[in-house]
Short mmCIF file of C-alpha atoms in Angstrom, two decimals:
data_model
loop_
_atom_site.label_atom_id
_atom_site.label_comp_id
_atom_site.label_asym_id
_atom_site.label_seq_id
_atom_site.Cartn_x
_atom_site.Cartn_y
_atom_site.Cartn_z
CA MET A 194 51.84 37.15 -6.42
CA SER A 195 48.15 37.18 -7.21
CA THR A 196 46.48 34.21 -8.77
CA VAL A 197 43.35 33.94 -10.80
CA PRO A 198 40.65 32.13 -8.83
CA PRO A 199 39.53 28.84 -10.38
CA ALA A 200 36.36 28.99 -12.43
CA PRO A 201 33.24 27.61 -10.80
CA ALA A 202 32.56 23.93 -11.39
CA GLU A 203 29.49 24.81 -13.41
CA ALA A 204 31.59 26.95 -15.83
CA ARG A 205 34.22 24.28 -16.23
CA ARG A 206 31.80 21.46 -16.83
CA ARG A 207 31.41 20.33 -20.43
CA PRO A 208 27.96 19.06 -21.41
CA ALA A 209 27.64 15.33 -21.65
CA ARG A 210 27.41 13.81 -25.06
CA GLU A 211 23.78 12.87 -24.51
CA GLU A 212 22.99 16.51 -23.51
CA VAL A 213 24.64 17.75 -26.73
CA ARG A 214 22.70 15.24 -28.83
CA ARG A 215 19.46 16.21 -27.15
CA ALA A 216 20.07 19.93 -27.73
CA LEU A 217 20.99 19.34 -31.37
CA LEU A 218 17.92 17.23 -31.99
CA ASP A 219 15.63 19.78 -30.50
CA ALA A 220 17.32 22.57 -32.44
CA ALA A 221 17.08 20.52 -35.64
CA ALA A 222 13.34 20.01 -35.11
CA ARG A 223 12.81 23.74 -34.71
CA THR A 224 15.13 24.84 -37.54
CA PHE A 225 13.98 22.24 -40.10
CA ALA A 226 10.33 22.96 -39.32
CA ARG A 227 10.81 26.70 -39.95
CA GLN A 228 13.29 26.68 -42.79
CA GLY A 229 12.79 23.29 -44.37
CA ILE A 230 15.30 20.42 -44.36
CA ASP A 231 16.91 21.52 -47.62
CA GLY A 232 16.74 25.21 -46.77
CA ALA A 233 18.44 24.92 -43.39
CA SER A 234 22.17 24.34 -43.07
CA LEU A 235 24.05 22.50 -40.34
CA ASP A 236 25.45 25.82 -39.29
CA ASP A 237 21.91 26.99 -38.66
CA VAL A 238 21.11 23.93 -36.57
CA ALA A 239 24.34 24.18 -34.59
CA ALA A 240 23.86 27.86 -33.94
CA ALA A 241 20.32 27.24 -32.73
CA ALA A 242 21.63 24.69 -30.26
CA GLY A 243 24.55 26.86 -29.15
CA PHE A 244 27.30 24.69 -30.61
CA THR A 245 29.54 24.62 -33.70
CA LYS A 246 28.92 22.57 -36.82
CA GLY A 247 31.62 20.21 -35.63
CA ALA A 248 29.29 19.05 -32.87
CA VAL A 249 26.68 18.02 -35.46
CA TYR A 250 29.23 16.06 -37.44
CA SER A 251 30.75 14.34 -34.36
CA ASN A 252 27.30 13.18 -33.14
CA PHE A 253 25.45 12.44 -36.41
CA GLY A 254 28.07 12.28 -39.16
CA SER A 255 26.06 14.21 -41.74
CA LYS A 256 22.88 16.10 -42.37
CA GLU A 257 21.11 12.88 -43.46
CA GLY A 258 22.39 11.23 -40.29
CA LEU A 259 20.89 14.03 -38.30
CA VAL A 260 17.55 13.79 -40.12
CA ALA A 261 17.50 9.99 -39.55
CA ALA A 262 18.24 10.39 -35.84
CA LEU A 263 15.52 13.06 -35.54
CA VAL A 264 12.98 10.76 -37.13
CA ASP A 265 13.92 7.95 -34.84
CA ASP A 266 13.71 10.26 -31.83
CA ARG A 267 10.35 11.79 -32.62
CA VAL A 268 8.64 8.58 -33.72
CA SER A 269 9.83 6.85 -30.50
CA ALA A 270 8.51 9.77 -28.47
CA TYR A 271 5.12 9.61 -30.28
CA LEU A 272 4.81 5.92 -29.54
CA ASP A 273 5.76 6.32 -25.88
CA LEU A 274 3.25 9.17 -25.53
CA GLY A 275 0.44 7.04 -26.94
CA LEU A 276 1.29 4.01 -24.83
CA ALA A 277 1.41 6.10 -21.64
CA ALA A 278 -2.02 7.55 -22.37
CA VAL A 279 -3.75 4.16 -22.20
CA GLU A 280 -1.80 2.45 -19.46
CA ASN A 281 -3.04 4.48 -16.47
CA ASP A 282 -6.18 2.36 -15.86
CA PRO A 283 -5.88 -1.36 -16.57
CA GLY A 284 -9.57 -1.77 -15.74
CA ALA A 285 -10.76 0.72 -18.37
CA THR A 286 -12.91 -0.44 -21.24
CA LEU A 287 -11.51 -0.39 -24.75
CA ALA A 288 -13.72 2.64 -25.61
CA GLU A 289 -12.38 4.48 -22.59
CA ARG A 290 -8.82 3.74 -23.56
CA ALA A 291 -9.53 4.82 -27.17
CA ARG A 292 -10.98 8.10 -25.93
CA ALA A 293 -7.96 8.79 -23.70
CA LEU A 294 -5.58 7.99 -26.51
CA GLY A 295 -7.36 10.31 -28.94
CA ASP A 296 -7.47 13.17 -26.48
CA ARG A 297 -3.79 12.77 -25.73
CA LEU A 298 -2.73 12.63 -29.38
CA THR A 299 -4.84 15.77 -30.08
CA ALA A 300 -3.04 17.61 -27.27
CA ALA A 301 0.30 16.48 -28.75
CA THR A 302 -0.55 18.21 -31.96
CA ASP A 303 -0.27 21.55 -30.13
CA GLU A 304 2.75 20.46 -28.05
CA GLN A 305 4.73 19.15 -31.00
CA HIS A 306 3.92 21.73 -33.70
CA ASP A 307 7.43 21.55 -35.15
CA TRP A 308 7.36 17.79 -35.49
CA HIS A 309 4.15 17.87 -37.43
CA LEU A 310 5.55 20.39 -39.92
CA LEU A 311 8.70 18.24 -40.26
CA PHE A 312 6.58 15.10 -40.70
CA LEU A 313 4.78 16.72 -43.63
CA GLU A 314 8.02 17.62 -45.28
CA LEU A 315 9.48 14.13 -44.73
CA TRP A 316 6.28 12.59 -46.14
CA GLN A 317 6.43 14.85 -49.17
CA ARG A 318 10.09 14.08 -49.87
CA THR A 319 9.45 10.35 -49.60
CA VAL A 320 6.44 10.37 -51.88
CA ARG A 321 8.11 12.60 -54.50
CA SER A 322 11.25 10.47 -54.53
CA GLY A 323 9.36 7.19 -54.81
CA ARG A 324 11.69 5.72 -52.22
CA THR A 325 10.41 2.62 -50.39
CA GLU A 326 13.29 2.56 -47.90
CA GLY A 327 15.13 5.04 -45.68
CA ALA A 328 14.80 6.16 -42.10
CA PHE A 329 11.32 7.77 -42.43
CA VAL A 330 9.74 4.73 -44.15
CA GLN A 331 11.40 2.22 -41.93
CA ARG A 332 10.42 3.94 -38.74
CA ARG A 333 6.83 4.33 -40.00
CA ARG A 334 6.70 0.61 -40.58
CA GLU A 335 8.07 -0.08 -37.13
CA LEU A 336 5.59 2.36 -35.62
CA HIS A 337 2.71 0.69 -37.44
CA ALA A 338 3.74 -2.72 -36.18
CA ALA A 339 4.10 -1.44 -32.62
CA VAL A 340 0.70 0.28 -32.74
CA ALA A 341 -0.96 -2.83 -34.13
CA GLY A 342 0.52 -4.89 -31.34
CA ALA A 343 -0.58 -2.45 -28.69
CA VAL A 344 -4.10 -2.34 -30.08
CA ALA A 345 -4.39 -6.12 -30.07
CA ALA A 346 -3.02 -6.33 -26.53
CA HIS A 347 -5.34 -3.69 -25.18
CA ALA A 348 -8.35 -5.29 -26.86
CA GLU A 349 -7.44 -8.63 -25.26
CA GLN A 350 -6.86 -7.06 -21.86
CA ALA A 351 -10.23 -5.25 -22.02
CA GLY A 352 -11.97 -8.43 -23.18
CA ALA A 353 -13.23 -6.70 -26.34
CA GLU A 354 -13.36 -7.78 -29.97
CA LEU A 355 -11.96 -5.34 -32.46
CA PRO A 356 -14.16 -4.20 -35.36
CA LEU A 357 -11.22 -4.58 -37.76
CA PRO A 358 -7.96 -6.49 -37.69
CA ALA A 359 -5.33 -4.90 -35.40
CA THR A 360 -3.21 -3.99 -38.42
CA SER A 361 -6.14 -2.15 -40.06
CA MET A 362 -6.90 -0.40 -36.79
CA ALA A 363 -3.26 0.74 -36.64
CA THR A 364 -3.52 2.17 -40.14
CA LEU A 365 -6.84 3.94 -39.31
CA LEU A 366 -5.38 5.36 -36.07
CA MET A 367 -2.27 6.74 -37.69
CA ALA A 368 -4.19 8.19 -40.63
CA LEU A 369 -6.79 9.78 -38.37
CA SER A 370 -4.15 11.24 -36.08
CA ASN A 371 -2.16 12.71 -39.03
CA GLY A 372 -5.17 14.01 -40.85
CA LEU A 373 -6.73 15.73 -37.87
CA ALA A 374 -3.34 17.15 -36.91
CA ILE A 375 -3.12 18.81 -40.35
CA GLU A 376 -6.60 20.31 -40.02
CA ARG A 377 -5.84 21.53 -36.50
CA LEU A 378 -2.62 23.16 -37.66
CA VAL A 379 -4.41 25.02 -40.43
CA GLU A 380 -7.53 25.98 -38.45
CA PRO A 381 -7.32 24.99 -34.76
CA GLY A 382 -10.96 25.65 -34.08
CA SER A 383 -12.07 23.13 -36.70
CA VAL A 384 -10.86 20.18 -34.62
CA PRO A 385 -12.33 20.13 -31.05
CA ASP A 386 -10.06 18.75 -28.36
CA ASP A 387 -12.23 15.67 -27.92
CA LEU A 388 -13.05 14.87 -31.51
CA MET A 389 -10.43 12.20 -32.14
CA GLY A 390 -11.25 10.56 -28.80
CA GLN A 391 -14.90 10.44 -29.64
CA VAL A 392 -14.27 8.93 -33.10
CA LEU A 393 -11.89 6.26 -31.81
CA ALA A 394 -14.39 5.32 -29.08
CA LEU A 395 -17.16 4.98 -31.60
CA VAL A 396 -14.97 2.83 -33.85
CA VAL A 397 -13.94 0.34 -31.20
CA GLN A 398 -17.55 0.11 -29.90
CA ALA A 399 -18.77 -1.02 -33.32
CA GLY A 400 -19.15 -4.71 -33.89
CA PRO A 401 -16.72 -6.67 -36.08
CA VAL A 402 -17.22 -5.88 -39.77
CA ALA A 403 -18.19 -8.98 -41.74
CA GLY A 404 -15.47 -10.39 -43.96
CA THR A 405 -12.59 -8.46 -42.41
CA GLY A 406 -11.15 -11.21 -40.21
CA ALA A 407 -11.25 -8.84 -37.27
CA ASP A 408 -10.22 -11.53 -34.89
CA GLN A 409 -6.86 -11.90 -36.65
CA HIS A 410 -4.40 -9.75 -34.69
#
């Protein structure tokens, strides 16, 4: 009596929950960026990831849950990327760190094209709704606080005085990064690879602005 040989271990293996979540988040980023959050269905996201809609519900509960998880994932990745860019050389000056950070964030604009499109849609939805809470707003606040803390820490480590308070520097950094990313997406050649790094280096090399309380981190 013939028997059917067992399937290879690779074929029998079910993807781990974290692998499924990762695939769904990546698929959501691509799908929402191309179709819009409201224009894309959970079926679209699931199909792009190679799963059924049930996988989306079991991992994120709802479309809003998926969007919230995607925001958390991409904002965390953005922060980690920025921190890694300035931690390679503890002996670097603050201007050198600023230049390295700017160059890395500019490169990320090209690497994370889908996230920037999604960011613009999330920003638009938030502004139009007038909401002051929600996953997008909350994670932006957390990112701002983390960036301000990192700026203050790096200034202290480099023995440099910031030209503006660390919180203001964080606002400037985030606004500059987002604004240049928009320009680069529309017309890549209008934003040289080293422009943001040059601007940040010039900013931190400037002396403290009178009346700003720049020493208050």
